[in-house]
PDB file of C-alpha atoms in Angstrom:
ATOM      1  CA  ASP A  12     -12.008  16.018 -24.835  1.00  0.00           C
ATOM      2  CA  ASP A  13     -13.954  13.199 -23.889  1.00  0.00           C
ATOM      3  CA  GLY A  14     -15.674  15.409 -21.188  1.00  0.00           C
ATOM      4  CA  HIS A  15     -13.324  14.061 -18.017  1.00  0.00           C
ATOM      5  CA  PRO A  16     -12.100  15.772 -15.868  1.00  0.00           C
ATOM      6  CA  LEU A  17      -7.779  15.649 -15.778  1.00  0.00           C
ATOM      7  CA  VAL A  18      -7.511  16.602 -11.894  1.00  0.00           C
ATOM      8  CA  PRO A  19     -10.497  16.183 -10.370  1.00  0.00           C
ATOM      9  CA  ALA A  20      -8.606  17.136  -6.413  1.00  0.00           C
ATOM     10  CA  ALA A  21      -7.734  20.062  -8.229  1.00  0.00           C
ATOM     11  CA  HIS A  22     -11.530  21.268  -8.357  1.00  0.00           C
ATOM     12  CA  PRO A  23     -12.045  23.547  -5.311  1.00  0.00           C
ATOM     13  CA  ASP A  24     -15.360  21.168  -4.113  1.00  0.00           C
ATOM     14  CA  ARG A  25     -12.554  18.330  -2.907  1.00  0.00           C
ATOM     15  CA  TRP A  26     -10.425  20.287  -0.722  1.00  0.00           C
ATOM     16  CA  TRP A  27     -11.311  18.373   2.712  1.00  0.00           C
ATOM     17  CA  GLY A  28      -9.744  21.995   3.986  1.00  0.00           C
ATOM     18  CA  LEU A  29     -12.874  24.132   3.023  1.00  0.00           C
ATOM     19  CA  HIS A  30     -15.493  22.265   4.744  1.00  0.00           C
ATOM     20  CA  GLU A  31     -16.773  22.141   8.575  1.00  0.00           C
ATOM     21  CA  PRO A  32     -14.448  19.558  10.936  1.00  0.00           C
ATOM     22  CA  THR A  33     -16.825  16.357  11.430  1.00  0.00           C
ATOM     23  CA  HIS A  34     -17.414  14.974  14.667  1.00  0.00           C
ATOM     24  CA  SER A  35     -17.297  11.553  15.816  1.00  0.00           C
ATOM     25  CA  THR A  36     -20.269   9.722  17.359  1.00  0.00           C
ATOM     26  CA  VAL A  37     -18.534   7.192  18.982  1.00  0.00           C
ATOM     27  CA  PRO A  38     -16.831   8.538  22.418  1.00  0.00           C
ATOM     28  CA  LEU A  39     -12.683   8.017  21.671  1.00  0.00           C
ATOM     29  CA  ARG A  40     -13.656   7.034  25.423  1.00  0.00           C
ATOM     30  CA  ASP A  41     -16.256   5.346  27.413  1.00  0.00           C
ATOM     31  CA  ARG A  42     -16.940   7.817  29.982  1.00  0.00           C
ATOM     32  CA  ASP A  43     -18.605   5.337  32.560  1.00  0.00           C
ATOM     33  CA  ARG A  44     -15.145   3.629  32.712  1.00  0.00           C
ATOM     34  CA  PRO A  45     -11.854   4.962  34.607  1.00  0.00           C
ATOM     35  CA  VAL A  46      -9.453   6.309  31.473  1.00  0.00           C
ATOM     36  CA  ALA A  47      -6.506   4.017  30.903  1.00  0.00           C
ATOM     37  CA  LEU A  48      -3.811   5.209  30.351  1.00  0.00           C
ATOM     38  CA  SER A  49       0.599   5.049  30.864  1.00  0.00           C
ATOM     39  CA  GLY A  50       3.109   6.561  33.162  1.00  0.00           C
ATOM     40  CA  SER A  51       4.711   7.804  29.683  1.00  0.00           C
ATOM     41  CA  ALA A  52       1.759   8.682  27.898  1.00  0.00           C
ATOM     42  CA  LEU A  53       0.605  11.344  31.227  1.00  0.00           C
ATOM     43  CA  ASP A  54       3.498  12.714  30.571  1.00  0.00           C
ATOM     44  CA  GLN A  55       3.178  12.982  26.693  1.00  0.00           C
ATOM     45  CA  LEU A  56      -0.202  14.421  27.221  1.00  0.00           C
ATOM     46  CA  ALA A  57      -0.485  16.924  29.030  1.00  0.00           C
ATOM     47  CA  ASN A  58       3.773  18.743  29.625  1.00  0.00           C
ATOM     48  CA  THR A  59       4.999  18.076  25.573  1.00  0.00           C
ATOM     49  CA  CYS A  60       2.015  17.089  22.650  1.00  0.00           C
ATOM     50  CA  ALA A  61      -1.402  15.665  23.429  1.00  0.00           C
ATOM     51  CA  LEU A  62      -1.795  15.734  19.384  1.00  0.00           C
ATOM     52  CA  GLN A  63       1.684  13.512  19.300  1.00  0.00           C
ATOM     53  CA  TRP A  64       0.014  11.411  22.089  1.00  0.00           C
ATOM     54  CA  PHE A  65      -3.604  10.876  19.530  1.00  0.00           C
ATOM     55  CA  LEU A  66      -1.768   9.952  16.696  1.00  0.00           C
ATOM     56  CA  GLY A  67       1.255   8.532  18.241  1.00  0.00           C
ATOM     57  CA  ARG A  68      -0.687   6.493  21.119  1.00  0.00           C
ATOM     58  CA  GLU A  69      -4.130   6.116  19.633  1.00  0.00           C
ATOM     59  CA  VAL A  70      -4.609   6.617  16.765  1.00  0.00           C
ATOM     60  CA  LYS A  71      -1.315   4.204  15.940  1.00  0.00           C
ATOM     61  CA  ALA A  72       0.233   6.116  12.941  1.00  0.00           C
ATOM     62  CA  ASP A  73       3.689   5.848  14.828  1.00  0.00           C
ATOM     63  CA  THR A  74       6.038   5.021  12.726  1.00  0.00           C
ATOM     64  CA  PRO A  75       7.900   0.929  13.122  1.00  0.00           C
ATOM     65  CA  ALA A  76      10.264   0.344  15.648  1.00  0.00           C
ATOM     66  CA  THR A  77      14.289   2.360  14.573  1.00  0.00           C
ATOM     67  CA  ALA A  78      16.831   0.452  15.344  1.00  0.00           C
ATOM     68  CA  ALA A  79      17.767   3.443  18.670  1.00  0.00           C
ATOM     69  CA  GLN A  80      14.604   1.239  19.970  1.00  0.00           C
ATOM     70  CA  GLY A  81      15.892  -2.256  19.141  1.00  0.00           C
ATOM     71  CA  PHE A  82      19.221  -1.274  21.075  1.00  0.00           C
ATOM     72  CA  GLY A  83      16.658   0.118  23.937  1.00  0.00           C
ATOM     73  CA  ASN A  84      15.358  -3.073  23.933  1.00  0.00           C
ATOM     74  CA  VAL A  85      18.135  -5.229  23.818  1.00  0.00           C
ATOM     75  CA  VAL A  86      20.057  -3.519  26.482  1.00  0.00           C
ATOM     76  CA  HIS A  87      16.929  -3.886  29.146  1.00  0.00           C
ATOM     77  CA  VAL A  88      16.264  -7.243  28.720  1.00  0.00           C
ATOM     78  CA  LEU A  89      19.439  -8.975  29.227  1.00  0.00           C
ATOM     79  CA  ALA A  90      20.134  -6.572  32.058  1.00  0.00           C
ATOM     80  CA  ASP A  91      16.463  -7.838  32.961  1.00  0.00           C
ATOM     81  CA  GLU A  92      18.047 -11.270  32.776  1.00  0.00           C
ATOM     82  CA  VAL A  93      20.927 -10.920  34.882  1.00  0.00           C
ATOM     83  CA  ALA A  94      18.904  -9.120  37.967  1.00  0.00           C
ATOM     84  CA  ALA A  95      16.715 -12.257  37.958  1.00  0.00           C
ATOM     85  CA  GLY A  96      20.455 -15.307  38.253  1.00  0.00           C
ATOM     86  CA  ARG A  97      18.888 -15.730  34.306  1.00  0.00           C
ATOM     87  CA  THR A  98      22.289 -14.240  32.439  1.00  0.00           C
ATOM     88  CA  PRO A  99      25.630 -13.978  34.738  1.00  0.00           C
ATOM     89  CA  ALA A 100      26.596 -10.573  36.142  1.00  0.00           C
ATOM     90  CA  ASP A 101      29.645 -10.778  33.347  1.00  0.00           C
ATOM     91  CA  LEU A 102      30.268  -9.131  30.519  1.00  0.00           C
ATOM     92  CA  ALA A 103      31.250 -11.336  28.762  1.00  0.00           C
ATOM     93  CA  ALA A 104      28.296 -13.743  28.295  1.00  0.00           C
ATOM     94  CA  LEU A 105      26.519 -10.157  27.765  1.00  0.00           C
ATOM     95  CA  MET A 106      28.624  -9.843  24.954  1.00  0.00           C
ATOM     96  CA  ARG A 107      28.429 -13.279  23.610  1.00  0.00           C
ATOM     97  CA  ARG A 108      23.716 -13.009  24.483  1.00  0.00           C
ATOM     98  CA  LEU A 109      24.429  -9.385  22.317  1.00  0.00           C
ATOM     99  CA  ASP A 110      25.709 -10.821  20.054  1.00  0.00           C
ATOM    100  CA  SER A 111      23.664 -13.150  18.716  1.00  0.00           C
ATOM    101  CA  VAL A 112      20.759 -10.750  18.326  1.00  0.00           C
ATOM    102  CA  TRP A 113      22.509  -7.396  17.075  1.00  0.00           C
ATOM    103  CA  ASP A 114      22.753  -8.746  13.205  1.00  0.00           C
ATOM    104  CA  ALA A 115      18.299  -9.025  13.811  1.00  0.00           C
ATOM    105  CA  LEU A 116      18.748  -4.584  14.118  1.00  0.00           C
ATOM    106  CA  ALA A 117      18.063  -2.369  11.404  1.00  0.00           C
ATOM    107  CA  PHE A 118      20.879   0.011  10.657  1.00  0.00           C
ATOM    108  CA  ASP A 119      21.240   2.649   8.447  1.00  0.00           C
ATOM    109  CA  ALA A 120      24.935   1.464   7.981  1.00  0.00           C
ATOM    110  CA  PRO A 121      27.800  -0.713   9.163  1.00  0.00           C
ATOM    111  CA  TRP A 122      29.872   1.562  10.456  1.00  0.00           C
ATOM    112  CA  LYS A 123      26.318   2.737  12.563  1.00  0.00           C
ATOM    113  CA  SER A 124      25.982  -0.957  13.164  1.00  0.00           C
ATOM    114  CA  ARG A 125      29.484  -0.595  14.682  1.00  0.00           C
ATOM    115  CA  GLN A 126      29.151   2.092  16.776  1.00  0.00           C
ATOM    116  CA  GLU A 127      26.041   1.476  18.792  1.00  0.00           C
ATOM    117  CA  LYS A 128      27.570  -1.979  19.333  1.00  0.00           C
ATOM    118  CA  ASP A 129      30.709  -0.244  20.882  1.00  0.00           C
ATOM    119  CA  ASN A 130      27.745   2.036  22.384  1.00  0.00           C
ATOM    120  CA  ALA A 131      25.805  -1.192  23.673  1.00  0.00           C
ATOM    121  CA  ARG A 132      29.351  -2.515  25.227  1.00  0.00           C
ATOM    122  CA  ALA A 133      29.653   0.788  27.688  1.00  0.00           C
ATOM    123  CA  ALA A 134      26.123   0.462  28.028  1.00  0.00           C
ATOM    124  CA  LEU A 135      26.789  -2.390  29.326  1.00  0.00           C
ATOM    125  CA  GLU A 136      29.352  -2.155  31.338  1.00  0.00           C
ATOM    126  CA  ARG A 137      28.081   0.828  33.139  1.00  0.00           C
ATOM    127  CA  PHE A 138      24.690  -1.272  34.065  1.00  0.00           C
ATOM    128  CA  LEU A 139      27.211  -3.832  35.477  1.00  0.00           C
ATOM    129  CA  ARG A 140      29.835  -1.383  37.716  1.00  0.00           C
ATOM    130  CA  TRP A 141      26.203   0.265  38.612  1.00  0.00           C
ATOM    131  CA  HIS A 142      23.935  -3.337  39.711  1.00  0.00           C
ATOM    132  CA  VAL A 143      26.866  -3.977  41.905  1.00  0.00           C
ATOM    133  CA  LEU A 144      28.139  -0.647  43.770  1.00  0.00           C
ATOM    134  CA  GLU A 145      24.219  -0.177  44.253  1.00  0.00           C
ATOM    135  CA  ARG A 146      23.769  -3.428  46.548  1.00  0.00           C
ATOM    136  CA  GLU A 147      27.505  -2.566  48.322  1.00  0.00           C
ATOM    137  CA  THR A 148      26.970   1.022  48.807  1.00  0.00           C
ATOM    138  CA  HIS A 149      22.511   1.368  49.074  1.00  0.00           C
ATOM    139  CA  GLY A 150      21.695  -2.177  50.401  1.00  0.00           C
ATOM    140  CA  ARG A 151      19.058  -2.708  48.380  1.00  0.00           C
ATOM    141  CA  ASP A 152      17.327  -6.216  47.101  1.00  0.00           C
ATOM    142  CA  THR A 153      16.001  -7.278  43.923  1.00  0.00           C
ATOM    143  CA  VAL A 154      12.623  -8.325  44.322  1.00  0.00           C
ATOM    144  CA  ALA A 155      11.019  -7.998  40.909  1.00  0.00           C
ATOM    145  CA  THR A 156      12.332  -7.595  37.223  1.00  0.00           C
ATOM    146  CA  GLU A 157      10.151  -6.272  34.687  1.00  0.00           C
ATOM    147  CA  HIS A 158       7.342  -5.989  37.096  1.00  0.00           C
ATOM    148  CA  GLY A 159       3.505  -5.428  35.429  1.00  0.00           C
ATOM    149  CA  PHE A 160       0.968  -3.251  37.207  1.00  0.00           C
ATOM    150  CA  ASP A 161      -2.657  -2.457  36.892  1.00  0.00           C
ATOM    151  CA  VAL A 162      -4.031   0.388  38.982  1.00  0.00           C
ATOM    152  CA  THR A 163      -6.915   2.313  39.379  1.00  0.00           C
ATOM    153  CA  LEU A 164      -6.484   5.661  41.018  1.00  0.00           C
ATOM    154  CA  GLU A 165      -8.250   8.517  42.171  1.00  0.00           C
ATOM    155  CA  ALA A 166      -7.557  11.905  40.090  1.00  0.00           C
ATOM    156  CA  GLY A 167     -10.267  15.201  41.156  1.00  0.00           C
ATOM    157  CA  ALA A 168     -13.365  13.583  39.328  1.00  0.00           C
ATOM    158  CA  TYR A 169     -11.553  11.311  37.110  1.00  0.00           C
ATOM    159  CA  GLU A 170     -10.408   8.212  37.553  1.00  0.00           C
ATOM    160  CA  VAL A 171      -7.064   6.859  35.923  1.00  0.00           C
ATOM    161  CA  ARG A 172      -5.690   3.087  34.982  1.00  0.00           C
ATOM    162  CA  ILE A 173      -1.982   2.760  34.582  1.00  0.00           C
ATOM    163  CA  ARG A 174      -0.944   0.227  33.839  1.00  0.00           C
ATOM    164  CA  GLY A 175       3.501  -0.505  33.108  1.00  0.00           C
ATOM    165  CA  SER A 176       6.060  -2.768  33.535  1.00  0.00           C
ATOM    166  CA  MET A 177       8.706  -1.569  36.420  1.00  0.00           C
ATOM    167  CA  ASP A 178      12.257  -2.071  34.796  1.00  0.00           C
ATOM    168  CA  ARG A 179      13.360  -2.912  38.421  1.00  0.00           C
ATOM    169  CA  VAL A 180      12.348  -3.360  41.451  1.00  0.00           C
ATOM    170  CA  GLU A 181      13.713  -3.560  44.998  1.00  0.00           C
ATOM    171  CA  ARG A 182      13.583  -3.496  48.589  1.00  0.00           C
ATOM    172  CA  ASP A 183      15.696  -1.351  50.817  1.00  0.00           C
ATOM    173  CA  ALA A 184      17.727  -0.944  54.911  1.00  0.00           C
ATOM    174  CA  GLN A 185      14.349   0.054  56.163  1.00  0.00           C
ATOM    175  CA  GLY A 186      11.452  -2.575  53.633  1.00  0.00           C
ATOM    176  CA  ARG A 187      10.430  -0.202  51.878  1.00  0.00           C
ATOM    177  CA  ALA A 188      10.337  -0.675  47.798  1.00  0.00           C
ATOM    178  CA  TYR A 189      12.365   1.214  45.207  1.00  0.00           C
ATOM    179  CA  VAL A 190      11.549   1.191  41.875  1.00  0.00           C
ATOM    180  CA  VAL A 191      14.248   1.639  39.294  1.00  0.00           C
ATOM    181  CA  ASP A 192      13.634   2.532  35.399  1.00  0.00           C
ATOM    182  CA  PHE A 193      16.449   1.871  33.154  1.00  0.00           C
ATOM    183  CA  LYS A 194      17.318   4.497  30.231  1.00  0.00           C
ATOM    184  CA  THR A 195      18.924   4.140  26.995  1.00  0.00           C
ATOM    185  CA  GLY A 196      18.279   7.279  25.783  1.00  0.00           C
ATOM    186  CA  LYS A 197      21.121  10.482  24.818  1.00  0.00           C
ATOM    187  CA  GLN A 198      19.385  13.065  26.687  1.00  0.00           C
ATOM    188  CA  LYS A 199      18.095  13.012  29.995  1.00  0.00           C
ATOM    189  CA  PRO A 200      15.354  15.378  32.077  1.00  0.00           C
ATOM    190  CA  THR A 201      16.690  18.323  34.154  1.00  0.00           C
ATOM    191  CA  GLY A 202      16.489  18.149  38.031  1.00  0.00           C
ATOM    192  CA  PRO A 203      13.321  20.277  38.254  1.00  0.00           C
ATOM    193  CA  GLU A 204      12.033  17.832  35.308  1.00  0.00           C
ATOM    194  CA  VAL A 205      13.082  14.517  37.746  1.00  0.00           C
ATOM    195  CA  ALA A 206      11.302  16.125  41.337  1.00  0.00           C
ATOM    196  CA  ARG A 207       7.534  15.736  38.709  1.00  0.00           C
ATOM    197  CA  HIS A 208       9.206  13.430  36.845  1.00  0.00           C
ATOM    198  CA  PRO A 209       5.584  11.736  35.659  1.00  0.00           C
ATOM    199  CA  GLN A 210       6.885   7.950  34.812  1.00  0.00           C
ATOM    200  CA  LEU A 211       8.766   7.714  38.563  1.00  0.00           C
ATOM    201  CA  ALA A 212       5.518   9.058  39.679  1.00  0.00           C
ATOM    202  CA  VAL A 213       2.928   7.179  39.380  1.00  0.00           C
ATOM    203  CA  TYR A 214       5.460   3.818  39.628  1.00  0.00           C
ATOM    204  CA  GLN A 215       5.714   5.225  42.877  1.00  0.00           C
ATOM    205  CA  LEU A 216       2.148   5.769  43.402  1.00  0.00           C
ATOM    206  CA  ALA A 217       1.116   2.252  41.637  1.00  0.00           C
ATOM    207  CA  VAL A 218       3.880   1.173  45.148  1.00  0.00           C
ATOM    208  CA  ARG A 219       0.948   2.337  47.671  1.00  0.00           C
ATOM    209  CA  GLU A 220      -2.060   0.906  45.598  1.00  0.00           C
ATOM    210  CA  GLY A 221      -0.432  -2.658  46.093  1.00  0.00           C
ATOM    211  CA  ALA A 222       1.343  -3.054  42.994  1.00  0.00           C
ATOM    212  CA  VAL A 223       4.362  -4.450  44.311  1.00  0.00           C
ATOM    213  CA  ASP A 224       2.298  -6.710  46.733  1.00  0.00           C
ATOM    214  CA  ASP A 225       3.666 -10.076  46.081  1.00  0.00           C
ATOM    215  CA  ALA A 226       6.889  -8.629  46.348  1.00  0.00           C
ATOM    216  CA  PHE A 227       7.060  -8.177  49.444  1.00  0.00           C
ATOM    217  CA  GLU A 228       5.548 -11.363  50.704  1.00  0.00           C
ATOM    218  CA  GLY A 229       1.682  -9.838  51.143  1.00  0.00           C
ATOM    219  CA  ARG A 230       2.522  -6.483  52.156  1.00  0.00           C
ATOM    220  CA  THR A 231       2.004  -4.008  50.661  1.00  0.00           C
ATOM    221  CA  PRO A 232       5.753  -1.811  51.205  1.00  0.00           C
ATOM    222  CA  GLN A 233       5.475   1.840  51.784  1.00  0.00           C
ATOM    223  CA  ALA A 234       7.552   3.746  48.890  1.00  0.00           C
ATOM    224  CA  GLY A 235      11.517   4.728  49.500  1.00  0.00           C
ATOM    225  CA  GLY A 236      11.162   6.597  46.472  1.00  0.00           C
ATOM    226  CA  ALA A 237      12.531   5.269  42.516  1.00  0.00           C
ATOM    227  CA  GLU A 238      15.201   6.720  40.055  1.00  0.00           C
ATOM    228  CA  LEU A 239      16.002   7.494  36.367  1.00  0.00           C
ATOM    229  CA  VAL A 240      19.514   5.401  35.758  1.00  0.00           C
ATOM    230  CA  HIS A 241      20.325   6.066  32.780  1.00  0.00           C
ATOM    231  CA  LEU A 242      22.733   4.114  30.918  1.00  0.00           C
ATOM    232  CA  ARG A 243      23.763   5.911  28.197  1.00  0.00           C
ATOM    233  CA  LEU A 244      25.155   8.312  29.791  1.00  0.00           C
ATOM    234  CA  GLY A 245      28.701   8.463  31.827  1.00  0.00           C
ATOM    235  CA  ALA A 246      27.971  10.041  35.274  1.00  0.00           C
ATOM    236  CA  PRO A 247      29.862  13.312  37.005  1.00  0.00           C
ATOM    237  CA  ARG A 248      33.355  13.543  37.497  1.00  0.00           C
ATOM    238  CA  LYS A 249      32.166  13.613  40.972  1.00  0.00           C
ATOM    239  CA  GLU A 250      29.827  10.924  40.856  1.00  0.00           C
ATOM    240  CA  GLY A 251      31.565   7.665  39.362  1.00  0.00           C
ATOM    241  CA  GLY A 252      32.833   8.915  36.040  1.00  0.00           C
ATOM    242  CA  ASP A 253      31.318   7.315  32.674  1.00  0.00           C
ATOM    243  CA  ALA A 254      31.922   3.981  33.770  1.00  0.00           C
ATOM    244  CA  LEU A 255      29.009   5.055  35.998  1.00  0.00           C
ATOM    245  CA  PRO A 256      25.510   5.070  34.591  1.00  0.00           C
ATOM    246  CA  THR A 257      24.739   8.905  34.970  1.00  0.00           C
ATOM    247  CA  VAL A 258      22.099   8.131  37.679  1.00  0.00           C
ATOM    248  CA  GLN A 259      18.433  11.035  39.139  1.00  0.00           C
ATOM    249  CA  THR A 260      16.439  10.589  41.745  1.00  0.00           C
ATOM    250  CA  GLN A 261      13.159  10.835  42.132  1.00  0.00           C
ATOM    251  CA  GLN A 262      12.015  11.854  46.320  1.00  0.00           C
ATOM    252  CA  PRO A 263       9.735   8.898  48.627  1.00  0.00           C
ATOM    253  CA  LEU A 264       6.292   9.492  48.660  1.00  0.00           C
ATOM    254  CA  ASP A 265       4.898  11.439  51.669  1.00  0.00           C
ATOM    255  CA  ALA A 266       2.232  10.322  53.712  1.00  0.00           C
ATOM    256  CA  ALA A 267      -0.357  11.632  51.812  1.00  0.00           C
ATOM    257  CA  GLY A 268       0.993  10.053  48.299  1.00  0.00           C
ATOM    258  CA  THR A 269       1.989  12.835  46.847  1.00  0.00           C
ATOM    259  CA  PRO A 270       5.941  13.026  46.486  1.00  0.00           C
ATOM    260  CA  ALA A 271       7.665  15.635  49.404  1.00  0.00           C
ATOM    261  CA  GLU A 272       8.321  18.523  47.498  1.00  0.00           C
ATOM    262  CA  PRO A 273       6.521  21.814  47.399  1.00  0.00           C
ATOM    263  CA  GLY A 274       3.985  22.578  45.070  1.00  0.00           C
ATOM    264  CA  GLY A 275       1.179  20.073  46.422  1.00  0.00           C
ATOM    265  CA  ASP A 276      -0.579  16.939  44.457  1.00  0.00           C
ATOM    266  CA  TRP A 277       1.396  17.778  41.692  1.00  0.00           C
ATOM    267  CA  VAL A 278       0.675  14.037  40.017  1.00  0.00           C
ATOM    268  CA  GLY A 279      -3.321  14.460  40.955  1.00  0.00           C
ATOM    269  CA  ASP A 280      -2.931  17.327  38.894  1.00  0.00           C
ATOM    270  CA  LEU A 281      -1.400  16.028  35.712  1.00  0.00           C
ATOM    271  CA  LEU A 282      -3.390  13.051  36.199  1.00  0.00           C
ATOM    272  CA  ALA A 283      -6.761  14.940  35.564  1.00  0.00           C
ATOM    273  CA  THR A 284      -5.252  17.186  33.490  1.00  0.00           C
ATOM    274  CA  ALA A 285      -4.537  14.281  30.948  1.00  0.00           C
ATOM    275  CA  ALA A 286      -7.846  12.512  31.585  1.00  0.00           C
ATOM    276  CA  GLY A 287     -10.143  15.190  30.813  1.00  0.00           C
ATOM    277  CA  ARG A 288      -8.221  16.380  27.418  1.00  0.00           C
ATOM    278  CA  VAL A 289      -8.587  12.290  26.817  1.00  0.00           C
ATOM    279  CA  LEU A 290     -12.399  12.389  26.927  1.00  0.00           C
ATOM    280  CA  GLU A 291     -12.704  16.278  25.994  1.00  0.00           C
ATOM    281  CA  GLU A 292     -10.886  14.576  22.555  1.00  0.00           C
ATOM    282  CA  ARG A 293      -8.959  18.186  23.221  1.00  0.00           C
ATOM    283  CA  PHE A 294      -5.460  16.892  21.184  1.00  0.00           C
ATOM    284  CA  THR A 295      -4.300  20.202  20.263  1.00  0.00           C
ATOM    285  CA  PRO A 296      -1.103  20.608  18.843  1.00  0.00           C
ATOM    286  CA  THR A 297       1.584  22.112  21.114  1.00  0.00           C
ATOM    287  CA  THR A 298       4.979  22.931  20.019  1.00  0.00           C
ATOM    288  CA  GLY A 299       8.912  22.053  21.978  1.00  0.00           C
ATOM    289  CA  THR A 300      11.698  20.940  21.174  1.00  0.00           C
ATOM    290  CA  HIS A 301      10.487  17.657  21.371  1.00  0.00           C
ATOM    291  CA  CYS A 302       8.953  19.178  17.282  1.00  0.00           C
ATOM    292  CA  THR A 303      11.821  18.560  16.427  1.00  0.00           C
ATOM    293  CA  HIS A 304      11.761  14.973  15.231  1.00  0.00           C
ATOM    294  CA  CYS A 305       8.259  13.927  15.544  1.00  0.00           C
ATOM    295  CA  THR A 306       6.867  12.807  12.931  1.00  0.00           C
ATOM    296  CA  PHE A 307       3.826  14.448  12.649  1.00  0.00           C
ATOM    297  CA  ARG A 308       5.614  17.850  11.486  1.00  0.00           C
ATOM    298  CA  ALA A 309       2.943  17.485   8.261  1.00  0.00           C
ATOM    299  CA  SER A 310       0.137  16.771  10.039  1.00  0.00           C
ATOM    300  CA  CYS A 311       0.336  18.923  12.491  1.00  0.00           C
ATOM    301  CA  SER A 312      -1.052  22.740  12.192  1.00  0.00           C
ATOM    302  CA  ALA A 313       0.854  23.777  14.707  1.00  0.00           C
ATOM    303  CA  GLN A 314       4.293  23.679  12.169  1.00  0.00           C
ATOM    304  CA  PRO A 315       4.213  25.591   8.409  1.00  0.00           C
ATOM    305  CA  GLU A 316       3.658  22.508   6.830  1.00  0.00           C
ATOM    306  CA  GLY A 317       1.280  20.931   8.457  1.00  0.00           C
ATOM    307  CA  ARG A 318      -1.102  23.708   8.232  1.00  0.00           C
ATOM    308  CA  HIS A 319      -4.296  23.768   5.890  1.00  0.00           C
ATOM    309  CA  ILE A 320      -3.445  25.517   2.311  1.00  0.00           C
ATOM    310  CA  VAL A 321      -6.735  27.396   3.080  1.00  0.00           C
ATOM    311  CA  GLU A 322      -6.012  29.269   6.080  1.00  0.00           C
TER     312      GLU A 322
END
């Protein structure tokens, strides 16, 4: 009656889906500087979903940390304390440390908290057995834990700056650097995926570029390989059974600095693909199993709930 629209957003002039796409006048990254990425970002950009990376990492629209991430953080810290000698390699001592922080993790229900605490205890037991056994079996010595690095790698026409942290760096019997990455998730990659695991490969390339020189008396060691240690997942029976964690190994770098396997310089190709997508701002969605738990389904044009009404 007073001449004001009751539902102004319902007018087609207000439907942003009818407008042409806009473009920022400011580039996402400076083309004259190396593209800064993390090892985990490479896999997301090149192999998983570039849109998920952009919304989560660049826009920072991801959801707050979950209890599962808190689980992982706590286990990582305790593993670091044992390796660094700040906490004894004793389950009772680790559980006391766990008890002191566990209630700070927000679980959906008390039963879930109890269940996950039992899982954390099992993960720490596996870690302790692996921690002792790998020294006895492989003769490797820990030289650094939570070792930060910052290296710039050449990737075709691009330069990629990789920053990150290695959970553990060890010296093997041949004096080579061996990198260990602890995982606390419920899933693990396949064998072929481990052979081309971007994060492990980047760690090995970083070793070649001097990332661990300070842990090797100032010299640049040869990369001796890398492995994923899945603390939540028990090993197959032939590899020790549930008392030990599942361990997946990536072979050492060859003389050219790429993982010694058929298929050429796949790591360089991966770096170039990721850098190109960031600089060209090509963040198109890619569907797959990662969509199941994606935070951005409602904003993704590849999903029914994320498509424009006017499509």
